[in-house]
PDB file of C-alpha atoms in Angstrom:
ATOM      1  CA  MET A   1       0.000   0.000   0.000  1.00 37.00           C
ATOM      2  CA  GLU A   2       1.365   3.369  -1.012  1.00 38.00           C
ATOM      3  CA  SER A   3       1.923   5.986   1.669  1.00 40.00           C
ATOM      4  CA  THR A   4       1.758   9.571   0.541  1.00 46.00           C
ATOM      5  CA  SER A   5       2.222  12.928   2.174  1.00 50.00           C
ATOM      6  CA  PRO A   6       0.339  16.050   1.202  1.00 49.00           C
ATOM      7  CA  SER A   7       2.307  18.615  -0.746  1.00 51.00           C
ATOM      8  CA  PRO A   8       3.831  21.347   1.460  1.00 50.00           C
ATOM      9  CA  GLY A   9       1.593  24.366   1.918  1.00 59.00           C
ATOM     10  CA  SER A  10      -1.569  22.564   0.760  1.00 73.00           C
ATOM     11  CA  HIS A  11      -2.404  21.098   4.177  1.00 80.00           C
ATOM     12  CA  LYS A  12      -2.214  22.278   7.792  1.00 88.00           C
ATOM     13  CA  PRO A  13      -2.500  20.371  11.080  1.00 91.00           C
ATOM     14  CA  CYS A  14      -6.091  20.335  12.274  1.00 92.00           C
ATOM     15  CA  LYS A  15      -8.648  18.469  14.299  1.00 94.00           C
ATOM     16  CA  ILE A  16     -12.019  17.435  12.893  1.00 95.00           C
ATOM     17  CA  ARG A  17     -14.931  18.852  14.856  1.00 95.00           C
ATOM     18  CA  VAL A  18     -18.123  16.777  14.742  1.00 94.00           C
ATOM     19  CA  VAL A  19     -21.524  18.510  14.856  1.00 95.00           C
ATOM     20  CA  ARG A  20     -25.059  17.086  14.907  1.00 94.00           C
ATOM     21  CA  ALA A  21     -26.564  18.406  11.651  1.00 96.00           C
ATOM     22  CA  SER A  22     -30.155  18.886  12.837  1.00 95.00           C
ATOM     23  CA  THR A  23     -29.350  20.924  15.967  1.00 96.00           C
ATOM     24  CA  SER A  24     -25.764  22.186  15.411  1.00 96.00           C
ATOM     25  CA  GLU A  25     -24.876  20.539  18.743  1.00 95.00           C
ATOM     26  CA  ASP A  26     -21.103  20.240  19.083  1.00 95.00           C
ATOM     27  CA  LEU A  27     -20.367  16.538  19.689  1.00 92.00           C
ATOM     28  CA  GLY A  28     -16.590  16.885  19.979  1.00 92.00           C
ATOM     29  CA  TYR A  29     -13.757  15.732  17.739  1.00 93.00           C
ATOM     30  CA  ILE A  30     -12.675  12.618  15.878  1.00 92.00           C
ATOM     31  CA  ALA A  31     -10.748  10.690  18.538  1.00 88.00           C
ATOM     32  CA  ARG A  32      -7.154   9.538  18.119  1.00 84.00           C
ATOM     33  CA  ASP A  33      -7.820   6.107  19.572  1.00 79.00           C
ATOM     34  CA  LEU A  34     -10.100   3.740  17.733  1.00 77.00           C
ATOM     35  CA  GLY A  35     -13.371   2.741  19.342  1.00 73.00           C
ATOM     36  CA  PRO A  36     -15.760  -0.187  18.967  1.00 64.00           C
ATOM     37  CA  PHE A  37     -15.258  -2.292  15.852  1.00 69.00           C
ATOM     38  CA  ILE A  38     -11.699  -0.853  15.571  1.00 74.00           C
ATOM     39  CA  LEU A  39     -13.127   2.300  13.952  1.00 80.00           C
ATOM     40  CA  PRO A  40     -12.827   6.039  14.576  1.00 85.00           C
ATOM     41  CA  VAL A  41     -15.296   7.545  17.042  1.00 86.00           C
ATOM     42  CA  TYR A  42     -15.762  11.068  18.364  1.00 87.00           C
ATOM     43  CA  THR A  43     -14.829  12.389  21.787  1.00 88.00           C
ATOM     44  CA  ARG A  44     -15.603  15.549  23.752  1.00 91.00           C
ATOM     45  CA  ASN A  45     -12.055  15.519  25.141  1.00 92.00           C
ATOM     46  CA  LYS A  46     -10.113  17.812  22.776  1.00 91.00           C
ATOM     47  CA  SER A  47      -6.767  16.537  24.108  1.00 91.00           C
ATOM     48  CA  SER A  48      -7.787  13.024  22.912  1.00 91.00           C
ATOM     49  CA  ALA A  49      -8.626  14.271  19.416  1.00 92.00           C
ATOM     50  CA  SER A  50      -6.784  12.985  16.401  1.00 91.00           C
ATOM     51  CA  LYS A  51      -4.631  15.379  14.403  1.00 93.00           C
ATOM     52  CA  TYR A  52      -4.964  15.421  10.630  1.00 93.00           C
ATOM     53  CA  ALA A  53      -3.217  17.047   7.692  1.00 91.00           C
ATOM     54  CA  CYS A  54      -6.254  19.042   6.540  1.00 87.00           C
ATOM     55  CA  PRO A  55      -6.668  20.639   3.130  1.00 81.00           C
ATOM     56  CA  ILE A  56      -6.603  24.428   3.120  1.00 75.00           C
ATOM     57  CA  GLN A  57      -7.780  24.954  -0.459  1.00 75.00           C
ATOM     58  CA  ASP A  58     -11.267  24.773  -1.989  1.00 75.00           C
ATOM     59  CA  LYS A  59     -10.771  21.808  -4.256  1.00 75.00           C
ATOM     60  CA  PRO A  60     -12.443  18.392  -4.445  1.00 76.00           C
ATOM     61  CA  LYS A  61     -10.988  14.938  -3.928  1.00 80.00           C
ATOM     62  CA  GLN A  62      -8.595  15.628  -1.076  1.00 87.00           C
ATOM     63  CA  GLU A  63      -7.504  13.319   1.731  1.00 89.00           C
ATOM     64  CA  LEU A  64      -7.528  13.583   5.512  1.00 91.00           C
ATOM     65  CA  ARG A  65      -4.309  11.898   6.649  1.00 91.00           C
ATOM     66  CA  GLN A  66      -3.975  11.307  10.365  1.00 91.00           C
ATOM     67  CA  ILE A  67      -0.729  12.788  11.691  1.00 90.00           C
ATOM     68  CA  ASN A  68      -0.697  10.645  14.836  1.00 81.00           C
ATOM     69  CA  PRO A  69      -2.319   7.395  13.661  1.00 77.00           C
ATOM     70  CA  PRO A  70      -2.739   4.368  15.906  1.00 75.00           C
ATOM     71  CA  ASP A  71      -2.462   2.269  12.710  1.00 77.00           C
ATOM     72  CA  HIS A  72       0.376   3.496  10.485  1.00 80.00           C
ATOM     73  CA  ASP A  73      -0.713   1.318   7.553  1.00 79.00           C
ATOM     74  CA  HIS A  74      -4.160   2.948   7.426  1.00 82.00           C
ATOM     75  CA  PRO A  75      -3.705   6.647   8.272  1.00 88.00           C
ATOM     76  CA  TYR A  76      -6.575   8.109   6.198  1.00 89.00           C
ATOM     77  CA  PHE A  77     -10.037   8.949   7.583  1.00 90.00           C
ATOM     78  CA  ALA A  78     -12.303   7.880   4.751  1.00 89.00           C
ATOM     79  CA  PRO A  79     -15.325   5.800   3.733  1.00 89.00           C
ATOM     80  CA  TYR A  80     -15.250   2.243   2.530  1.00 84.00           C
ATOM     81  CA  GLU A  81     -18.007   0.067   1.179  1.00 81.00           C
ATOM     82  CA  ALA A  82     -20.241  -1.796   3.596  1.00 77.00           C
ATOM     83  CA  ASN A  83     -23.237  -2.374   1.307  1.00 77.00           C
ATOM     84  CA  GLU A  84     -25.583  -0.546  -1.070  1.00 76.00           C
ATOM     85  CA  VAL A  85     -27.217   1.460   1.736  1.00 80.00           C
ATOM     86  CA  TYR A  86     -24.166   2.818   3.542  1.00 86.00           C
ATOM     87  CA  LYS A  87     -20.399   3.200   3.704  1.00 87.00           C
ATOM     88  CA  ILE A  88     -18.363   2.902   6.882  1.00 87.00           C
ATOM     89  CA  LEU A  89     -16.195   5.847   7.923  1.00 89.00           C
ATOM     90  CA  GLY A  90     -12.979   4.212   8.995  1.00 85.00           C
ATOM     91  CA  THR A  91      -9.234   4.225   8.655  1.00 84.00           C
ATOM     92  CA  THR A  92      -7.937   3.211   5.238  1.00 83.00           C
ATOM     93  CA  GLY A  93      -4.906   3.226   3.017  1.00 81.00           C
ATOM     94  CA  HIS A  94      -4.311   5.697   0.186  1.00 82.00           C
ATOM     95  CA  THR A  95      -6.360   5.643  -3.028  1.00 80.00           C
ATOM     96  CA  ALA A  96      -5.845   7.988  -5.965  1.00 76.00           C
ATOM     97  CA  PRO A  97      -8.584  10.569  -6.651  1.00 74.00           C
ATOM     98  CA  GLY A  98     -11.325   9.019  -8.778  1.00 66.00           C
ATOM     99  CA  ALA A  99      -9.548   5.655  -8.983  1.00 66.00           C
ATOM    100  CA  THR A 100     -11.456   2.399  -9.135  1.00 61.00           C
ATOM    101  CA  LYS A 101     -11.792   1.127  -5.622  1.00 63.00           C
ATOM    102  CA  GLY A 102      -9.593  -1.838  -4.775  1.00 62.00           C
ATOM    103  CA  SER A 103      -9.152  -3.974  -1.699  1.00 61.00           C
ATOM    104  CA  THR A 104      -6.480  -1.870   0.016  1.00 54.00           C
ATOM    105  CA  GLY A 105      -7.847  -2.894   3.386  1.00 51.00           C
ATOM    106  CA  SER A 106      -8.692  -1.074   6.564  1.00 51.00           C
ATOM    107  CA  THR A 107      -8.330  -1.746  10.251  1.00 50.00           C
ATOM    108  CA  ARG A 108     -11.713  -3.471  10.148  1.00 53.00           C
ATOM    109  CA  SER A 109     -11.545  -5.575   7.021  1.00 56.00           C
ATOM    110  CA  THR A 110      -8.871  -6.500   4.501  1.00 54.00           C
ATOM    111  CA  LEU A 111     -11.677  -6.870   1.935  1.00 57.00           C
ATOM    112  CA  SER A 112     -12.902  -3.284   2.190  1.00 68.00           C
ATOM    113  CA  ARG A 113     -12.935  -1.078  -0.873  1.00 77.00           C
ATOM    114  CA  PRO A 114     -12.134   2.432   0.309  1.00 82.00           C
ATOM    115  CA  GLU A 115     -11.794   5.816  -1.290  1.00 83.00           C
ATOM    116  CA  SER A 116      -9.420   8.123   0.585  1.00 85.00           C
ATOM    117  CA  SER A 117      -9.558  11.102  -1.805  1.00 86.00           C
ATOM    118  CA  VAL A 118     -13.156  12.099  -1.052  1.00 89.00           C
ATOM    119  CA  TRP A 119     -13.022  15.292   1.009  1.00 91.00           C
ATOM    120  CA  SER A 120     -13.775  18.844  -0.057  1.00 90.00           C
ATOM    121  CA  LEU A 121     -13.248  21.887   2.142  1.00 90.00           C
ATOM    122  CA  SER A 122     -15.249  25.091   2.091  1.00 91.00           C
ATOM    123  CA  SER A 123     -12.692  27.738   3.029  1.00 86.00           C
ATOM    124  CA  SER A 124     -15.496  30.136   4.009  1.00 91.00           C
ATOM    125  CA  THR A 125     -17.011  27.783   6.630  1.00 93.00           C
ATOM    126  CA  ASN A 126     -14.244  25.155   7.113  1.00 92.00           C
ATOM    127  CA  GLU A 127     -16.888  22.474   6.527  1.00 95.00           C
ATOM    128  CA  LEU A 128     -15.619  19.179   5.141  1.00 94.00           C
ATOM    129  CA  THR A 129     -17.941  17.274   2.807  1.00 94.00           C
ATOM    130  CA  LEU A 130     -17.607  13.872   1.129  1.00 92.00           C
ATOM    131  CA  THR A 131     -18.054  12.703  -2.457  1.00 86.00           C
ATOM    132  CA  TRP A 132     -18.094   9.022  -3.418  1.00 81.00           C
ATOM    133  CA  VAL A 133     -17.281   7.673  -6.902  1.00 74.00           C
ATOM    134  CA  GLN A 134     -19.874   5.083  -7.901  1.00 69.00           C
ATOM    135  CA  ASP A 135     -18.616   1.905  -9.563  1.00 65.00           C
ATOM    136  CA  ASP A 136     -21.347   1.966 -12.208  1.00 60.00           C
ATOM    137  CA  LYS A 137     -20.244   4.837 -14.425  1.00 60.00           C
ATOM    138  CA  GLY A 138     -17.723   6.666 -12.288  1.00 67.00           C
ATOM    139  CA  THR A 139     -20.513   8.985 -11.132  1.00 76.00           C
ATOM    140  CA  ASN A 140     -19.623  11.336  -8.263  1.00 80.00           C
ATOM    141  CA  VAL A 141     -22.319  11.442  -5.579  1.00 84.00           C
ATOM    142  CA  PRO A 142     -22.401  13.258  -2.242  1.00 89.00           C
ATOM    143  CA  LEU A 143     -22.154  11.173   0.913  1.00 92.00           C
ATOM    144  CA  HIS A 144     -24.045  12.194   4.040  1.00 95.00           C
ATOM    145  CA  PRO A 145     -22.227  11.297   7.284  1.00 95.00           C
ATOM    146  CA  PHE A 146     -24.204   9.796  10.174  1.00 94.00           C
ATOM    147  CA  SER A 147     -23.646   8.675  13.730  1.00 91.00           C
ATOM    148  CA  ALA A 148     -25.061   5.263  14.585  1.00 80.00           C
ATOM    149  CA  GLY A 149     -26.739   6.917  17.580  1.00 71.00           C
ATOM    150  CA  ASP A 150     -26.644   5.873  21.215  1.00 67.00           C
ATOM    151  CA  GLY A 151     -25.990   2.427  22.627  1.00 57.00           C
ATOM    152  CA  PRO A 152     -23.018   0.106  22.098  1.00 53.00           C
ATOM    153  CA  SER A 153     -22.166   1.766  18.771  1.00 58.00           C
ATOM    154  CA  LYS A 154     -22.204   5.350  20.107  1.00 66.00           C
ATOM    155  CA  GLY A 155     -19.851   7.479  18.067  1.00 68.00           C
ATOM    156  CA  TYR A 156     -19.581   4.867  15.295  1.00 81.00           C
ATOM    157  CA  MET A 157     -19.806   6.750  11.975  1.00 90.00           C
ATOM    158  CA  MET A 158     -21.172   5.807   8.594  1.00 90.00           C
ATOM    159  CA  ALA A 159     -22.091   7.666   5.413  1.00 92.00           C
ATOM    160  CA  ALA A 160     -25.044   7.241   3.091  1.00 92.00           C
ATOM    161  CA  ILE A 161     -25.876   8.219  -0.455  1.00 89.00           C
ATOM    162  CA  ASP A 162     -29.617   7.893   0.216  1.00 90.00           C
ATOM    163  CA  ARG A 163     -30.492   9.433   3.598  1.00 91.00           C
ATOM    164  CA  HIS A 164     -34.000   7.929   3.712  1.00 92.00           C
ATOM    165  CA  ALA A 165     -32.899   4.362   2.933  1.00 91.00           C
ATOM    166  CA  PHE A 166     -30.169   4.671   5.549  1.00 90.00           C
ATOM    167  CA  GLN A 167     -32.481   5.996   8.258  1.00 90.00           C
ATOM    168  CA  SER A 168     -35.034   3.274   7.571  1.00 91.00           C
ATOM    169  CA  THR A 169     -32.250   0.755   8.269  1.00 87.00           C
ATOM    170  CA  PHE A 170     -30.843   2.707  11.244  1.00 87.00           C
ATOM    171  CA  PRO A 171     -33.763   4.667  12.800  1.00 89.00           C
ATOM    172  CA  ASN A 172     -31.673   5.918  15.767  1.00 88.00           C
ATOM    173  CA  ALA A 173     -28.941   7.330  13.543  1.00 90.00           C
ATOM    174  CA  PHE A 174     -28.522  11.070  13.100  1.00 93.00           C
ATOM    175  CA  GLU A 175     -26.766  13.121  10.456  1.00 94.00           C
ATOM    176  CA  LEU A 176     -23.395  14.736  11.161  1.00 96.00           C
ATOM    177  CA  ARG A 177     -21.352  17.619   9.795  1.00 97.00           C
ATOM    178  CA  PHE A 178     -17.546  17.827   9.943  1.00 96.00           C
ATOM    179  CA  PHE A 179     -15.456  20.982  10.307  1.00 96.00           C
ATOM    180  CA  ALA A 180     -11.689  21.428  10.055  1.00 93.00           C
ATOM    181  CA  GLU A 181     -10.353  23.288  13.075  1.00 93.00           C
ATOM    182  CA  LEU A 182      -6.736  24.404  12.734  1.00 86.00           C
ATOM    183  CA  ASP A 183      -4.612  22.929  15.481  1.00 77.00           C
ATOM    184  CA  THR A 184      -2.795  25.695  17.310  1.00 66.00           C
TER     185      THR A 184
END
């Protein structure tokens, strides 16, 4: 698996703030340590937050590489396929922007098919959004991040193309928004 570093000046150290989309409630930050299912979770403890090399330019198909990863082979925060309804937000290896997904593996499954170059940054709001490349025709579609809700999977994050299909499968889930917060 190829390891890449962002080009100098195009990324800055940051933490990813997690917000509940419907209420704008601040839920904390993506945690450094992996949670249930060996996947990223969020924490209210800012000192436990993961540090990322965040994009600083408005351009699509960028990566979020963890600066202090617990798994050095999978340092990217990105989605990988779970099924037709949702993607799992996990730690993955590098994939080229727009490339056909391959089994580069993740900390959860060596059979996963991730895309690491999926993030876009709005420099006016610092919001990070996701775009997934469909296998069918290479179509780019927005992904909507969700929390699995409360219970044993609290903080576990997924992303859906179809919000309604996802919420019918996971009725306790709620939509999230991500914001890059420069690490000072």
